[in-house]
Amino acid sequence: MFLMAPFTQAISALLLLSKFLLRTGLGGGDVKLLAASSLFLDWTSLLRGIFIGCLLALCVGILAWMVHKKIYNCEMAFVPFLTIGILGAVFCSGF
């Protein structure tokens, strides 16, 4: 399990670097959550959790857009979706 920890930590380091270089995208809490979860998960579970979190955020964003037609540029917290995605990946992988 801990053999893949450097790879998952590299993913978190890239996300942290993109946060500071691009100044957009993921917030500090998102990167901290990914860094903490990279200590305990292998890279497939971490990427699966990110994917599930992105799908959930996309679904909620589309529903919010359908309800409020005039919202085009709004920000939404990603940590709840990321947490649900990581927990879903952990429970589905039999951790």
Short mmCIF file of N, CA and C in Angstrom, two decimals:
data_model
loop_
_atom_site.label_atom_id
_atom_site.label_comp_id
_atom_site.label_asym_id
_atom_site.label_seq_id
_atom_site.Cartn_x
_atom_site.Cartn_y
_atom_site.Cartn_z
N MET A 1 0.82 -1.19 0.00
CA MET A 1 0.00 0.00 0.00
C MET A 1 0.87 1.25 0.00
N PHE A 2 1.92 1.27 0.80
CA PHE A 2 2.73 2.47 0.89
C PHE A 2 3.80 2.54 -0.19
N LEU A 3 3.86 1.52 -1.08
CA LEU A 3 4.82 1.58 -2.17
C LEU A 3 4.43 2.61 -3.21
N MET A 4 3.17 2.86 -3.39
CA MET A 4 2.70 3.84 -4.37
C MET A 4 2.54 5.23 -3.76
N ALA A 5 2.86 5.38 -2.48
CA ALA A 5 2.69 6.69 -1.84
C ALA A 5 3.49 7.79 -2.50
N PRO A 6 4.74 7.58 -2.95
CA PRO A 6 5.44 8.68 -3.64
C PRO A 6 4.74 9.13 -4.92
N PHE A 7 4.13 8.21 -5.64
CA PHE A 7 3.42 8.59 -6.87
C PHE A 7 2.20 9.43 -6.56
N THR A 8 1.43 9.03 -5.56
CA THR A 8 0.25 9.81 -5.20
C THR A 8 0.64 11.15 -4.59
N GLN A 9 1.76 11.19 -3.88
CA GLN A 9 2.23 12.46 -3.34
C GLN A 9 2.71 13.37 -4.47
N ALA A 10 3.23 12.79 -5.54
CA ALA A 10 3.63 13.59 -6.69
C ALA A 10 2.41 14.21 -7.37
N ILE A 11 1.29 13.46 -7.41
CA ILE A 11 0.05 14.01 -7.96
C ILE A 11 -0.40 15.20 -7.13
N SER A 12 -0.34 15.07 -5.81
CA SER A 12 -0.73 16.18 -4.93
C SER A 12 0.22 17.35 -5.07
N ALA A 13 1.51 17.08 -5.25
CA ALA A 13 2.48 18.17 -5.43
C ALA A 13 2.22 18.92 -6.73
N LEU A 14 1.85 18.20 -7.80
CA LEU A 14 1.52 18.87 -9.06
C LEU A 14 0.28 19.75 -8.93
N LEU A 15 -0.71 19.27 -8.19
CA LEU A 15 -1.92 20.08 -7.97
C LEU A 15 -1.60 21.32 -7.15
N LEU A 16 -0.72 21.16 -6.15
CA LEU A 16 -0.32 22.30 -5.34
C LEU A 16 0.47 23.31 -6.17
N LEU A 17 1.34 22.82 -7.03
CA LEU A 17 2.11 23.70 -7.90
C LEU A 17 1.20 24.44 -8.88
N SER A 18 0.20 23.75 -9.42
CA SER A 18 -0.73 24.41 -10.34
C SER A 18 -1.56 25.46 -9.63
N LYS A 19 -1.85 25.23 -8.34
CA LYS A 19 -2.61 26.22 -7.58
C LYS A 19 -1.84 27.52 -7.47
N PHE A 20 -0.54 27.44 -7.20
CA PHE A 20 0.24 28.65 -7.01
C PHE A 20 0.64 29.30 -8.33
N LEU A 21 0.83 28.51 -9.37
CA LEU A 21 1.23 29.09 -10.65
C LEU A 21 0.06 29.68 -11.42
N LEU A 22 -1.07 29.00 -11.43
CA LEU A 22 -2.21 29.44 -12.23
C LEU A 22 -3.14 30.38 -11.48
N ARG A 23 -3.12 30.33 -10.16
CA ARG A 23 -3.97 31.17 -9.31
C ARG A 23 -5.46 30.90 -9.48
N THR A 24 -5.80 29.83 -10.15
CA THR A 24 -7.21 29.47 -10.31
C THR A 24 -7.35 27.98 -10.05
N GLY A 25 -8.55 27.50 -10.11
CA GLY A 25 -8.75 26.06 -9.98
C GLY A 25 -8.95 25.64 -8.54
N LEU A 26 -8.18 24.66 -8.12
CA LEU A 26 -8.34 24.09 -6.79
C LEU A 26 -7.90 25.07 -5.71
N GLY A 27 -8.61 25.02 -4.60
CA GLY A 27 -8.26 25.85 -3.46
C GLY A 27 -7.29 25.14 -2.53
N GLY A 28 -6.94 25.79 -1.47
CA GLY A 28 -5.99 25.22 -0.52
C GLY A 28 -6.52 23.99 0.19
N GLY A 29 -7.80 23.99 0.50
CA GLY A 29 -8.40 22.84 1.18
C GLY A 29 -8.43 21.61 0.31
N ASP A 30 -8.67 21.80 -0.98
CA ASP A 30 -8.69 20.68 -1.92
C ASP A 30 -7.32 20.01 -1.99
N VAL A 31 -6.29 20.83 -2.08
CA VAL A 31 -4.94 20.29 -2.20
C VAL A 31 -4.52 19.62 -0.90
N LYS A 32 -4.89 20.19 0.24
CA LYS A 32 -4.55 19.58 1.52
C LYS A 32 -5.26 18.24 1.71
N LEU A 33 -6.52 18.17 1.29
CA LEU A 33 -7.25 16.92 1.38
C LEU A 33 -6.62 15.85 0.50
N LEU A 34 -6.23 16.22 -0.71
CA LEU A 34 -5.58 15.26 -1.60
C LEU A 34 -4.22 14.83 -1.07
N ALA A 35 -3.48 15.77 -0.47
CA ALA A 35 -2.18 15.41 0.09
C ALA A 35 -2.33 14.45 1.27
N ALA A 36 -3.34 14.70 2.10
CA ALA A 36 -3.55 13.81 3.24
C ALA A 36 -4.05 12.43 2.80
N SER A 37 -4.92 12.41 1.81
CA SER A 37 -5.43 11.11 1.35
C SER A 37 -4.39 10.35 0.55
N SER A 38 -3.41 11.06 -0.02
CA SER A 38 -2.36 10.36 -0.77
C SER A 38 -1.43 9.57 0.14
N LEU A 39 -1.45 9.87 1.42
CA LEU A 39 -0.63 9.11 2.36
C LEU A 39 -1.20 7.72 2.62
N PHE A 40 -2.50 7.55 2.43
CA PHE A 40 -3.15 6.30 2.78
C PHE A 40 -3.70 5.52 1.60
N LEU A 41 -3.82 6.14 0.44
CA LEU A 41 -4.42 5.48 -0.71
C LEU A 41 -3.38 5.21 -1.79
N ASP A 42 -3.63 4.19 -2.59
CA ASP A 42 -2.78 3.98 -3.75
C ASP A 42 -3.25 4.90 -4.87
N TRP A 43 -2.49 4.96 -5.95
CA TRP A 43 -2.76 5.96 -6.98
C TRP A 43 -4.06 5.69 -7.72
N THR A 44 -4.45 4.41 -7.85
CA THR A 44 -5.71 4.14 -8.56
C THR A 44 -6.91 4.61 -7.74
N SER A 45 -6.86 4.38 -6.44
CA SER A 45 -7.98 4.82 -5.59
C SER A 45 -8.05 6.34 -5.52
N LEU A 46 -6.88 6.98 -5.50
CA LEU A 46 -6.88 8.44 -5.46
C LEU A 46 -7.45 9.03 -6.75
N LEU A 47 -7.01 8.51 -7.88
CA LEU A 47 -7.54 9.01 -9.15
C LEU A 47 -9.02 8.67 -9.32
N ARG A 48 -9.43 7.51 -8.84
CA ARG A 48 -10.84 7.14 -8.88
C ARG A 48 -11.67 8.09 -8.02
N GLY A 49 -11.14 8.46 -6.86
CA GLY A 49 -11.84 9.40 -5.99
C GLY A 49 -11.95 10.79 -6.60
N ILE A 50 -10.89 11.24 -7.26
CA ILE A 50 -10.93 12.53 -7.95
C ILE A 50 -11.96 12.49 -9.08
N PHE A 51 -11.98 11.39 -9.81
CA PHE A 51 -12.93 11.25 -10.91
C PHE A 51 -14.37 11.25 -10.41
N ILE A 52 -14.64 10.50 -9.35
CA ILE A 52 -16.00 10.46 -8.79
C ILE A 52 -16.39 11.85 -8.27
N GLY A 53 -15.46 12.52 -7.61
CA GLY A 53 -15.73 13.87 -7.11
C GLY A 53 -16.03 14.85 -8.23
N CYS A 54 -15.29 14.75 -9.33
CA CYS A 54 -15.54 15.62 -10.49
C CYS A 54 -16.91 15.34 -11.10
N LEU A 55 -17.28 14.07 -11.21
CA LEU A 55 -18.59 13.74 -11.75
C LEU A 55 -19.72 14.26 -10.87
N LEU A 56 -19.55 14.12 -9.55
CA LEU A 56 -20.58 14.64 -8.64
C LEU A 56 -20.70 16.16 -8.74
N ALA A 57 -19.55 16.85 -8.79
CA ALA A 57 -19.58 18.31 -8.91
C ALA A 57 -20.20 18.74 -10.23
N LEU A 58 -19.93 17.99 -11.29
CA LEU A 58 -20.52 18.30 -12.59
C LEU A 58 -22.04 18.14 -12.55
N CYS A 59 -22.51 17.07 -11.93
CA CYS A 59 -23.96 16.85 -11.83
C CYS A 59 -24.64 17.95 -11.03
N VAL A 60 -24.04 18.33 -9.91
CA VAL A 60 -24.62 19.40 -9.09
C VAL A 60 -24.56 20.73 -9.82
N GLY A 61 -23.47 20.99 -10.54
CA GLY A 61 -23.37 22.23 -11.31
C GLY A 61 -24.40 22.31 -12.41
N ILE A 62 -24.64 21.21 -13.09
CA ILE A 62 -25.66 21.19 -14.15
C ILE A 62 -27.05 21.39 -13.55
N LEU A 63 -27.32 20.74 -12.41
CA LEU A 63 -28.62 20.94 -11.76
C LEU A 63 -28.80 22.38 -11.30
N ALA A 64 -27.74 22.98 -10.76
CA ALA A 64 -27.84 24.38 -10.33
C ALA A 64 -28.05 25.29 -11.52
N TRP A 65 -27.42 24.98 -12.64
CA TRP A 65 -27.60 25.80 -13.83
C TRP A 65 -29.02 25.66 -14.38
N MET A 66 -29.57 24.44 -14.30
CA MET A 66 -30.93 24.23 -14.81
C MET A 66 -31.96 24.95 -13.94
N VAL A 67 -31.72 25.01 -12.65
CA VAL A 67 -32.66 25.68 -11.76
C VAL A 67 -32.54 27.20 -11.88
N HIS A 68 -31.31 27.69 -11.89
CA HIS A 68 -31.04 29.13 -11.98
C HIS A 68 -30.39 29.40 -13.34
N LYS A 69 -31.18 29.67 -14.32
CA LYS A 69 -30.69 29.79 -15.71
C LYS A 69 -29.69 30.92 -15.90
N LYS A 70 -29.72 31.93 -15.06
CA LYS A 70 -28.88 33.09 -15.30
C LYS A 70 -27.51 32.99 -14.63
N ILE A 71 -27.21 31.92 -13.93
CA ILE A 71 -25.90 31.76 -13.29
C ILE A 71 -24.94 31.14 -14.30
N TYR A 72 -23.92 31.91 -14.67
CA TYR A 72 -22.93 31.40 -15.61
C TYR A 72 -21.55 31.27 -14.98
N ASN A 73 -21.20 32.22 -14.14
CA ASN A 73 -19.86 32.23 -13.57
C ASN A 73 -19.96 32.26 -12.05
N CYS A 74 -20.13 31.12 -11.45
CA CYS A 74 -20.19 31.06 -10.00
C CYS A 74 -19.16 30.04 -9.50
N GLU A 75 -18.75 30.22 -8.27
CA GLU A 75 -17.78 29.31 -7.67
C GLU A 75 -18.51 28.35 -6.75
N MET A 76 -17.98 27.14 -6.69
CA MET A 76 -18.59 26.11 -5.88
C MET A 76 -17.47 25.39 -5.12
N ALA A 77 -17.69 25.10 -3.86
CA ALA A 77 -16.68 24.40 -3.07
C ALA A 77 -16.53 22.97 -3.60
N PHE A 78 -15.29 22.54 -3.77
CA PHE A 78 -15.03 21.21 -4.34
C PHE A 78 -14.71 20.17 -3.27
N VAL A 79 -14.38 20.62 -2.06
CA VAL A 79 -14.00 19.69 -0.99
C VAL A 79 -15.10 18.69 -0.65
N PRO A 80 -16.37 19.08 -0.54
CA PRO A 80 -17.40 18.07 -0.24
C PRO A 80 -17.50 16.98 -1.31
N PHE A 81 -17.41 17.38 -2.57
CA PHE A 81 -17.48 16.40 -3.65
C PHE A 81 -16.24 15.50 -3.66
N LEU A 82 -15.11 16.10 -3.39
CA LEU A 82 -13.87 15.34 -3.34
C LEU A 82 -13.88 14.35 -2.18
N THR A 83 -14.42 14.77 -1.05
CA THR A 83 -14.52 13.88 0.11
C THR A 83 -15.44 12.70 -0.19
N ILE A 84 -16.58 12.97 -0.78
CA ILE A 84 -17.51 11.89 -1.13
C ILE A 84 -16.88 10.96 -2.16
N GLY A 85 -16.17 11.53 -3.12
CA GLY A 85 -15.50 10.70 -4.13
C GLY A 85 -14.42 9.83 -3.55
N ILE A 86 -13.61 10.37 -2.65
CA ILE A 86 -12.53 9.58 -2.04
C ILE A 86 -13.13 8.50 -1.14
N LEU A 87 -14.15 8.84 -0.37
CA LEU A 87 -14.79 7.81 0.47
C LEU A 87 -15.44 6.73 -0.38
N GLY A 88 -16.07 7.12 -1.48
CA GLY A 88 -16.65 6.12 -2.38
C GLY A 88 -15.60 5.22 -2.99
N ALA A 89 -14.45 5.80 -3.35
CA ALA A 89 -13.36 4.99 -3.90
C ALA A 89 -12.79 4.04 -2.87
N VAL A 90 -12.71 4.50 -1.62
CA VAL A 90 -12.19 3.63 -0.56
C VAL A 90 -13.13 2.47 -0.30
N PHE A 91 -14.43 2.75 -0.21
CA PHE A 91 -15.39 1.70 0.10
C PHE A 91 -15.59 0.74 -1.08
N CYS A 92 -15.45 1.24 -2.29
CA CYS A 92 -15.61 0.37 -3.47
C CYS A 92 -14.38 -0.51 -3.70
N SER A 93 -13.21 -0.05 -3.24
CA SER A 93 -12.00 -0.84 -3.47
C SER A 93 -11.77 -1.88 -2.39
N GLY A 94 -12.57 -1.86 -1.34
CA GLY A 94 -12.41 -2.85 -0.28
C GLY A 94 -11.26 -2.56 0.66
N PHE A 95 -10.99 -1.29 0.89
CA PHE A 95 -9.90 -0.85 1.75
C PHE A 95 -10.22 -1.21 3.13
#
